[in-house]
CSV table of C-alpha atoms in Angstrom, one decimal:
chain,number,residue,atom,x,y,z
A,1,MET,CA,16.7,0.0,11.7
A,2,SER,CA,15.2,2.6,8.9
A,3,VAL,CA,16.0,3.4,4.9
A,4,SER,CA,15.8,6.9,6.2
A,5,SER,CA,17.6,8.9,2.7
A,6,VAL,CA,16.5,12.4,2.7
A,7,ARG,CA,16.0,14.4,-0.3
A,8,SER,CA,15.6,18.3,0.4
A,9,PHE,CA,13.4,19.8,-2.6
A,10,ARG,CA,14.5,23.9,-2.0
A,11,ILE,CA,12.7,26.4,-3.5
A,12,ARG,CA,14.2,30.3,-4.3
A,13,ASN,CA,12.3,32.5,-1.9
A,14,VAL,CA,10.7,34.5,-4.2
A,15,GLY,CA,9.5,36.7,-2.2
A,16,ARG,CA,10.7,40.3,-2.0
A,17,LEU,CA,10.7,44.1,-1.2
A,18,LEU,CA,9.9,46.0,-4.4
A,19,ALA,CA,9.9,49.3,-5.1
A,20,ALA,CA,8.5,50.9,-8.4
A,21,GLY,CA,8.6,54.3,-8.2
A,22,LEU,CA,4.8,56.0,-8.8
A,23,LEU,CA,4.3,59.5,-9.6
A,24,ALA,CA,5.7,60.6,-6.8
A,25,GLY,CA,6.0,57.6,-4.1
A,26,SER,CA,6.3,53.6,-4.3
A,27,VAL,CA,5.0,51.0,-3.1
A,28,SER,CA,6.4,48.0,-1.8
A,29,HIS,CA,5.4,44.5,-1.3
A,30,ALA,CA,6.1,42.0,1.9
A,31,ALA,CA,7.8,38.9,1.6
A,32,HIS,CA,6.5,35.9,1.8
A,33,ALA,CA,8.4,33.2,3.3
A,34,ALA,CA,8.7,29.6,1.7
A,35,VAL,CA,6.5,27.2,3.4
A,36,THR,CA,8.5,24.1,4.8
A,37,LEU,CA,7.1,21.0,5.2
A,38,ASN,CA,8.7,17.5,6.1
A,39,GLU,CA,7.4,14.6,4.4
A,40,TRP,CA,7.3,10.3,5.5
A,41,ASP,CA,7.2,8.3,3.1
A,42,ILE,CA,7.8,4.4,2.3
A,43,TYR,CA,7.9,4.1,-0.8
A,44,ASN,CA,11.7,2.6,-0.7
A,45,TYR,CA,11.2,0.3,-3.8
A,46,PRO,CA,13.8,2.0,-7.3
A,47,GLU,CA,10.6,2.5,-8.8
A,48,GLN,CA,8.6,4.0,-7.0
A,49,THR,CA,10.9,5.8,-5.1
A,50,ALA,CA,12.0,7.6,-8.3
A,51,ALA,CA,8.9,8.5,-9.4
A,52,VAL,CA,8.3,10.2,-5.9
A,53,ASP,CA,11.9,11.8,-6.2
A,54,GLU,CA,10.6,13.3,-9.5
A,55,GLY,CA,7.3,14.0,-8.2
A,56,ILE,CA,8.4,16.3,-5.9
A,57,LYS,CA,10.1,18.3,-8.2
A,58,GLU,CA,7.4,18.8,-10.8
A,59,PHE,CA,5.3,20.1,-7.0
A,60,SER,CA,7.9,22.0,-6.4
A,61,GLN,CA,7.5,24.0,-9.7
A,62,GLN,CA,3.8,24.1,-9.8
A,63,ASN,CA,4.0,25.5,-6.1
A,64,PRO,CA,7.1,27.9,-5.9
A,65,GLY,CA,6.7,28.6,-2.3
A,66,ILE,CA,6.2,25.2,-0.8
A,67,VAL,CA,9.2,23.3,-0.2
A,68,ILE,CA,9.4,19.6,0.7
A,69,ASN,CA,11.8,18.3,2.8
A,70,ARG,CA,11.5,14.2,2.0
A,71,SER,CA,12.5,11.3,4.6
A,72,VAL,CA,12.2,8.0,3.0
A,73,HIS,CA,11.2,4.9,5.6
A,74,SER,CA,10.6,1.2,6.1
A,75,PHE,CA,7.2,0.0,6.7
A,76,GLU,CA,8.4,-0.4,10.5
A,77,ASP,CA,9.7,3.2,11.0
A,78,THR,CA,5.8,4.2,10.4
A,79,ARG,CA,4.3,3.1,13.5
A,80,ILE,CA,6.3,3.9,17.3
A,81,PRO,CA,9.3,6.0,15.3
A,82,LEU,CA,6.5,8.2,14.2
A,83,LYS,CA,4.1,8.2,16.7
A,84,LEU,CA,7.0,9.0,19.1
A,85,ALA,CA,7.9,11.9,16.5
A,86,LEU,CA,4.9,13.6,16.4
A,87,THR,CA,4.1,12.8,20.4
A,88,ALA,CA,7.7,14.9,21.2
A,89,GLY,CA,6.2,17.6,18.8
A,90,ASP,CA,9.1,17.0,15.6
A,91,GLY,CA,7.9,14.6,14.1
A,92,PRO,CA,6.1,15.2,10.1
A,93,GLN,CA,4.1,17.8,8.8
A,94,ILE,CA,2.6,14.8,6.0
A,95,ALA,CA,3.6,11.5,6.6
A,96,GLN,CA,2.2,7.8,5.5
A,97,VAL,CA,-0.1,6.3,7.9
A,98,ASN,CA,-0.7,2.2,8.6
A,99,GLN,CA,-4.6,1.9,8.9
A,100,GLY,CA,-5.5,-0.1,12.1
A,101,GLY,CA,-6.1,0.7,15.6
A,102,GLY,CA,-3.0,0.7,17.1
A,103,ASP,CA,-1.9,3.0,14.1
A,104,MET,CA,-3.9,5.2,12.4
A,105,GLY,CA,-6.5,4.9,15.0
A,106,SER,CA,-4.2,5.4,18.2
A,107,LEU,CA,-2.7,8.8,16.4
A,108,VAL,CA,-6.0,9.9,16.2
A,109,LYS,CA,-7.1,8.8,19.6
A,110,ASP,CA,-4.2,10.9,20.5
A,111,LYS,CA,-4.7,14.1,18.5
A,112,LEU,CA,-1.4,13.4,16.4
A,113,LEU,CA,-3.6,13.7,13.1
A,114,LEU,CA,-5.5,16.5,11.3
A,115,PRO,CA,-9.4,15.9,10.3
A,116,LEU,CA,-9.0,16.1,5.7
A,117,ASP,CA,-12.8,16.5,5.5
A,118,SER,CA,-12.9,20.2,4.2
A,119,TYR,CA,-9.5,19.1,2.1
A,120,ALA,CA,-11.2,16.4,0.6
A,121,ALA,CA,-14.8,17.9,0.1
A,122,SER,CA,-12.9,20.7,-1.6
A,123,ASN,CA,-10.1,18.3,-3.8
A,124,GLY,CA,-13.2,15.9,-5.1
A,125,TRP,CA,-11.5,13.1,-3.1
A,126,THR,CA,-14.8,12.2,-1.9
A,127,THR,CA,-15.8,11.5,-5.9
A,128,ARG,CA,-12.3,10.4,-6.7
A,129,PHE,CA,-12.3,7.5,-4.7
A,130,PRO,CA,-14.5,5.0,-3.9
A,131,ASP,CA,-16.9,5.0,-0.2
A,132,SER,CA,-15.0,1.5,-0.1
A,133,ILE,CA,-11.8,2.9,-0.2
A,134,LEU,CA,-12.2,6.2,1.8
A,135,LYS,CA,-14.0,4.4,4.6
A,136,ARG,CA,-10.1,2.5,5.7
A,137,ASN,CA,-9.1,6.0,7.3
A,138,ARG,CA,-12.3,7.4,8.9
A,139,TRP,CA,-12.3,7.5,12.9
A,140,SER,CA,-15.1,7.8,15.0
A,141,ASP,CA,-14.3,9.9,17.0
A,142,SER,CA,-16.0,7.6,20.1
A,143,GLY,CA,-12.8,5.3,17.8
A,144,GLU,CA,-14.7,3.3,16.1
A,145,PHE,CA,-13.2,2.7,12.8
A,146,GLY,CA,-14.6,2.7,9.0
A,147,SER,CA,-17.0,5.7,10.3
A,148,GLY,CA,-16.6,9.6,11.2
A,149,LYS,CA,-14.1,12.4,10.1
A,150,LEU,CA,-11.6,11.6,6.9
A,151,TYR,CA,-7.6,10.6,8.2
A,152,GLY,CA,-5.9,9.8,5.2
A,153,VAL,CA,-5.7,9.0,1.0
A,154,ALA,CA,-3.6,7.0,-0.2
A,155,SER,CA,-2.0,7.1,-4.1
A,156,LEU,CA,-1.9,3.5,-4.5
A,157,GLY,CA,-4.4,0.1,-4.1
A,158,GLU,CA,-3.1,-3.3,-2.9
A,159,MET,CA,-4.1,-6.9,-4.4
A,160,VAL,CA,-2.2,-10.0,-2.8
A,161,GLY,CA,-2.2,-12.8,-5.2
A,162,LEU,CA,-0.5,-15.9,-7.3
A,163,TYR,CA,3.2,-14.8,-8.6
A,164,TYR,CA,4.5,-17.9,-11.4
A,165,ASN,CA,7.2,-18.3,-12.4
A,166,LYS,CA,5.8,-19.6,-16.9
A,167,ALA,CA,9.4,-20.8,-17.5
A,168,LEU,CA,10.3,-23.1,-14.5
A,169,LEU,CA,6.3,-24.2,-14.5
A,170,ASP,CA,6.7,-25.2,-18.5
A,171,LYS,CA,10.2,-26.7,-17.9
A,172,ALA,CA,7.7,-29.0,-15.4
A,173,GLY,CA,5.0,-29.6,-17.3
A,174,ILE,CA,2.5,-27.9,-15.6
A,175,ALA,CA,-1.0,-25.0,-16.4
A,176,VAL,CA,-1.1,-22.2,-14.6
A,177,PRO,CA,-3.6,-23.8,-11.8
A,178,LYS,CA,-7.2,-22.3,-11.6
A,179,THR,CA,-8.5,-23.8,-8.6
A,180,LEU,CA,-6.4,-24.7,-5.3
A,181,ALA,CA,-6.7,-28.6,-6.1
A,182,GLU,CA,-4.5,-28.0,-9.0
A,183,LEU,CA,-2.2,-25.6,-7.1
A,184,GLU,CA,-1.4,-28.0,-4.6
A,185,SER,CA,-1.2,-31.2,-8.1
A,186,ALA,CA,1.5,-28.4,-9.4
A,187,MET,CA,3.3,-28.4,-6.0
A,188,ALA,CA,3.4,-31.9,-5.6
A,189,LYS,CA,4.7,-32.2,-9.0
A,190,LEU,CA,7.5,-29.3,-8.9
A,191,LYS,CA,8.4,-31.2,-5.4
A,192,GLN,CA,9.2,-34.1,-6.8
A,193,GLN,CA,11.3,-32.7,-10.1
A,194,GLY,CA,13.5,-30.9,-7.4
A,195,THR,CA,12.2,-27.5,-7.6
A,196,ALA,CA,11.2,-25.6,-4.5
A,197,PRO,CA,7.1,-25.1,-5.8
A,198,MET,CA,6.4,-21.8,-3.3
A,199,MET,CA,8.7,-19.2,-2.0
A,200,LEU,CA,7.6,-18.0,1.6
A,201,GLY,CA,9.8,-15.6,4.2
A,202,LEU,CA,8.6,-15.2,7.9
A,203,LEU,CA,10.9,-13.9,9.7
A,204,ASP,CA,9.3,-10.7,9.7
A,205,GLY,CA,5.6,-11.9,9.6
A,206,ASN,CA,3.8,-10.0,6.7
A,207,MET,CA,4.5,-13.4,4.1
A,208,GLY,CA,2.4,-15.6,6.3
A,209,GLN,CA,-0.3,-13.3,7.1
A,210,GLN,CA,-1.0,-12.7,3.3
A,211,LEU,CA,-0.6,-16.3,3.0
A,212,LEU,CA,-3.4,-17.0,5.2
A,213,SER,CA,-5.4,-14.6,4.2
A,214,THR,CA,-5.9,-15.6,0.8
A,215,LEU,CA,-6.1,-18.7,1.9
A,216,TRP,CA,-8.7,-18.3,3.6
A,217,GLN,CA,-10.5,-16.0,1.3
A,218,ALA,CA,-10.6,-18.0,-2.1
A,219,GLN,CA,-13.0,-20.5,-0.4
A,220,ILE,CA,-15.5,-17.3,0.0
A,221,GLU,CA,-17.5,-16.1,-2.2
A,222,SER,CA,-17.4,-12.4,-3.2
A,223,HIS,CA,-21.7,-12.3,-2.6
A,224,ASP,CA,-21.3,-13.8,0.4
A,225,ARG,CA,-18.3,-11.5,2.7
A,226,LYS,CA,-20.8,-10.1,5.3
A,227,THR,CA,-19.2,-11.8,7.7
A,228,LEU,CA,-15.8,-11.6,7.1
A,229,ASP,CA,-16.4,-7.2,7.2
A,230,ASN,CA,-18.2,-7.6,10.2
A,231,LEU,CA,-14.7,-9.2,11.6
A,232,ILE,CA,-12.9,-5.9,9.5
A,233,TYR,CA,-14.8,-2.9,10.6
A,234,ASP,CA,-15.4,-4.6,14.5
A,235,VAL,CA,-19.0,-5.4,14.0
A,236,GLY,CA,-19.3,-8.9,14.3
A,237,GLY,CA,-17.9,-11.6,13.3
A,238,THR,CA,-15.5,-14.1,14.1
A,239,PHE,CA,-11.6,-16.1,14.1
A,240,LYS,CA,-13.7,-19.0,14.5
A,241,ASP,CA,-14.0,-20.0,11.3
A,242,SER,CA,-14.2,-23.0,9.2
A,243,LYS,CA,-12.8,-21.7,6.3
A,244,LEU,CA,-10.0,-20.2,8.9
A,245,VAL,CA,-9.4,-23.1,10.2
A,246,ASN,CA,-9.0,-25.1,6.7
A,247,ALA,CA,-6.3,-22.4,5.0
A,248,ALA,CA,-4.4,-23.0,8.1
A,249,SER,CA,-4.5,-26.6,8.0
A,250,MET,CA,-3.4,-26.2,4.6
A,251,MET,CA,-0.3,-24.1,5.5
A,252,LYS,CA,0.6,-26.6,7.8
A,253,SER,CA,0.3,-29.6,5.4
A,254,TRP,CA,2.9,-27.8,2.6
A,255,THR,CA,4.6,-27.1,5.4
A,256,ASP,CA,5.2,-31.0,6.3
A,257,LYS,CA,5.1,-32.0,2.5
A,258,GLY,CA,7.7,-29.0,2.3
A,259,TYR,CA,7.0,-27.2,-0.4
A,260,PHE,CA,8.4,-24.1,1.1
A,261,PHE,CA,11.7,-22.8,0.3
A,262,PRO,CA,14.2,-24.4,2.5
A,263,GLY,CA,14.9,-22.3,6.0
A,264,PHE,CA,11.8,-19.9,5.5
A,265,GLN,CA,11.5,-19.1,9.0
A,266,GLY,CA,14.8,-17.3,8.5
A,267,ILE,CA,13.9,-15.3,5.3
A,268,GLY,CA,12.4,-11.5,5.2
A,269,HIS,CA,9.7,-10.6,3.1
A,270,ASP,CA,11.7,-8.4,0.9
A,271,ASP,CA,14.4,-11.1,0.6
A,272,ALA,CA,11.8,-14.4,-0.2
A,273,ALA,CA,11.1,-11.6,-2.9
A,274,THR,CA,14.5,-10.7,-4.4
A,275,LEU,CA,15.1,-14.8,-4.5
A,276,PHE,CA,12.4,-15.7,-6.3
A,277,GLN,CA,13.2,-13.1,-8.9
A,278,ASN,CA,16.2,-15.3,-9.2
A,279,GLY,CA,14.1,-18.3,-9.8
A,280,GLN,CA,14.8,-20.0,-7.4
A,281,ALA,CA,10.9,-20.9,-6.7
A,282,ALA,CA,7.8,-21.8,-9.0
A,283,PHE,CA,5.4,-19.7,-6.9
A,284,LEU,CA,4.8,-16.9,-4.6
A,285,VAL,CA,1.7,-15.4,-3.0
A,286,SER,CA,2.3,-11.9,-1.8
A,287,GLY,CA,1.1,-8.2,-3.5
A,288,THR,CA,1.3,-5.5,-6.1
A,289,TRP,CA,3.6,-3.7,-4.1
A,290,TYR,CA,6.2,-6.0,-5.9
A,291,LEU,CA,4.8,-5.7,-9.5
A,292,GLY,CA,7.9,-3.1,-10.5
A,293,GLN,CA,10.6,-5.6,-8.7
A,294,PHE,CA,9.7,-8.4,-11.6
A,295,LYS,CA,9.0,-6.3,-13.9
A,296,ASP,CA,12.2,-7.0,-15.1
A,297,ASN,CA,11.7,-10.8,-15.1
A,298,LYS,CA,9.6,-11.4,-18.1
A,299,ASP,CA,8.9,-15.3,-16.9
A,300,ILE,CA,6.9,-13.8,-13.8
A,301,HIS,CA,3.8,-13.2,-14.0
A,302,PHE,CA,0.8,-11.8,-11.4
A,303,ALA,CA,-3.3,-14.1,-11.3
A,304,ALA,CA,-5.4,-14.5,-9.0
A,305,MET,CA,-5.5,-16.6,-6.3
A,306,PRO,CA,-6.9,-20.2,-7.6
A,307,ALA,CA,-10.3,-20.3,-6.4
A,308,GLY,CA,-11.2,-23.0,-3.6
A,309,GLU,CA,-13.8,-26.1,-4.0
A,310,GLY,CA,-16.6,-25.7,-5.5
A,311,VAL,CA,-16.3,-20.9,-5.1
A,312,LYS,CA,-17.0,-19.5,-8.5
A,313,GLN,CA,-15.8,-15.4,-7.4
A,314,PRO,CA,-13.9,-16.0,-4.7
A,315,LEU,CA,-12.9,-12.6,-3.0
A,316,MET,CA,-9.1,-11.0,-2.7
A,317,VAL,CA,-7.5,-9.3,-0.3
A,318,GLY,CA,-6.4,-5.9,-1.3
A,319,GLY,CA,-6.8,-3.0,-0.2
A,320,THR,CA,-4.9,0.2,-0.1
A,321,ASP,CA,-1.2,1.3,0.7
A,322,LEU,CA,-0.4,3.3,3.3
A,323,ALA,CA,-2.1,6.7,3.9
A,324,PHE,CA,-1.1,10.1,3.6
A,325,SER,CA,-2.1,12.3,6.9
A,326,ILE,CA,-1.5,15.8,7.9
A,327,THR,CA,-0.1,15.4,11.2
A,328,SER,CA,-0.3,18.0,14.1
A,329,THR,CA,3.2,18.8,13.8
A,330,ALA,CA,0.8,20.9,10.8
A,331,LYS,CA,0.6,24.5,12.6
A,332,GLY,CA,-1.0,27.4,10.7
A,333,LYS,CA,-3.2,27.5,7.9
A,334,ASP,CA,-0.3,27.5,5.7
A,335,GLN,CA,1.4,24.1,6.6
A,336,GLN,CA,-2.1,22.4,6.7
A,337,GLU,CA,-3.3,23.6,3.3
A,338,GLY,CA,0.6,23.8,1.6
A,339,ALA,CA,0.4,20.4,2.8
A,340,ALA,CA,-3.1,18.9,2.1
A,341,LYS,CA,-2.1,20.4,-1.9
A,342,PHE,CA,0.6,18.0,-1.6
A,343,ILE,CA,-1.7,15.3,-0.9
A,344,ASN,CA,-3.8,16.0,-3.3
A,345,TYR,CA,-0.6,16.1,-5.9
A,346,MET,CA,0.4,12.9,-4.9
A,347,VAL,CA,-2.7,11.3,-5.9
A,348,SER,CA,-3.3,12.8,-8.7
A,349,ASP,CA,-3.2,11.4,-12.4
A,350,ALA,CA,-0.5,13.2,-12.8
A,351,MET,CA,1.2,10.6,-10.2
A,352,ALA,CA,-1.1,7.7,-11.1
A,353,ASN,CA,0.7,6.0,-13.7
A,354,PRO,CA,4.2,6.5,-12.6
A,355,LEU,CA,3.7,5.1,-8.9
A,356,ALA,CA,1.2,2.6,-10.9
A,357,GLU,CA,4.5,1.2,-12.4
A,358,GLY,CA,5.1,-0.5,-8.7
A,359,GLY,CA,1.5,-0.9,-7.8
A,360,LEU,CA,-2.1,-0.1,-8.3
A,361,PRO,CA,-3.2,3.8,-8.7
A,362,ALA,CA,-6.1,3.3,-5.7
A,363,CYS,CA,-8.5,5.8,-7.9
A,364,GLN,CA,-11.1,4.1,-9.3
A,365,HIS,CA,-11.1,5.6,-13.0
A,366,GLN,CA,-7.4,4.4,-13.1
A,367,GLN,CA,-7.8,1.1,-12.9
A,368,SER,CA,-7.5,-1.5,-16.1
A,369,GLY,CA,-9.0,-4.0,-14.6
A,370,GLU,CA,-6.4,-6.2,-15.3
A,371,ASN,CA,-3.0,-7.6,-13.7
A,372,ALA,CA,0.5,-7.7,-14.9
A,373,SER,CA,0.0,-11.2,-16.9
A,374,GLY,CA,-3.0,-9.9,-18.7
A,375,GLN,CA,-5.0,-12.0,-17.2
A,376,SER,CA,-8.2,-10.1,-16.2
A,377,ALA,CA,-9.4,-9.9,-12.7
A,378,ALA,CA,-13.2,-8.4,-13.2
A,379,GLY,CA,-15.5,-10.3,-10.6
A,380,ARG,CA,-13.2,-10.9,-7.9
A,381,GLY,CA,-14.6,-8.8,-4.9
A,382,VAL,CA,-11.7,-7.0,-2.5
A,383,SER,CA,-11.6,-7.7,0.7
A,384,GLY,CA,-8.6,-5.5,3.4
A,385,LEU,CA,-8.1,-8.1,6.3
A,386,ALA,CA,-4.1,-8.1,4.9
A,387,ASP,CA,-3.4,-4.9,3.9
A,388,THR,CA,0.0,-4.4,5.3
A,389,GLN,CA,3.1,-4.5,3.6
């Protein structure tokens, strides 16, 4: 169920009674017990988990009075298992929490997360992160998403786009597609030559959601996103949209034409990524969280999803990864301030580059504007409809 491997970074208790003779007397200082914090995160990809392990070691050296007990989990474990643990009062003090009404919204409603506004101000998060990023972790007292108090901050940004295997395309005599029409033509040619055109894994649903959202938003101009934003922030909007219907129809057509990897209904998203990494298909629509895994295969490149007909600057599905939050199990000032200090380290410049080996930093001044294949993503608006892994 979980991939929970627990790494504990113990710090020696430096508090001792010190006695020094001062003339006729002595002065002693009371011991200071270390603050122990349990932490849950989902950085289970090798490059990311190694970066976090190293980061905790560095943090511990800089903060010898704080002990971080790390527990690595799957994405699914951050949902119901996390809520059950927090409700029972024995969950972690620091946890990555999935944004959304059923997860962060539900935890806020049940008072299982603590607001972070004071720490955001003192640590400069409100200037380091765009408001559009912080909004994804805000909930009002009445339960409205996108406004009110801040309950989390993320360390990585995420984009969903088109991975392609350049060697397979070159072998088939196909240029990297720049429009959805060119992508469909490329897949038809690959299919004819006996190469699986598109990798897909629908067993756990996420890749299907990402593909649908990506095809939908490739048809939306970035300057014309108000209707979509209204839907995201629950202030209107509807799924009864002609472009969404067209995206669903496109997926059905690709299924009927055999463009997806055989047996895709029974393949999980991580297994699909591994198959793609091993050259079993020419294309894969997924997110930047796989950049670290794919970097050793020099044939794999990443680009923005090709645009729909007549669209100049389409939206690009994306957002942030799961936010770091302080939970209700952080009792007292010492635990809460220690947790905030650790979160601030996780979203700092010191962690941005190591974590970016497997993703994109979320803070605005660290983003380069280019993707893994060196193709600029500038001008592409980023939405947030499908930012779950």
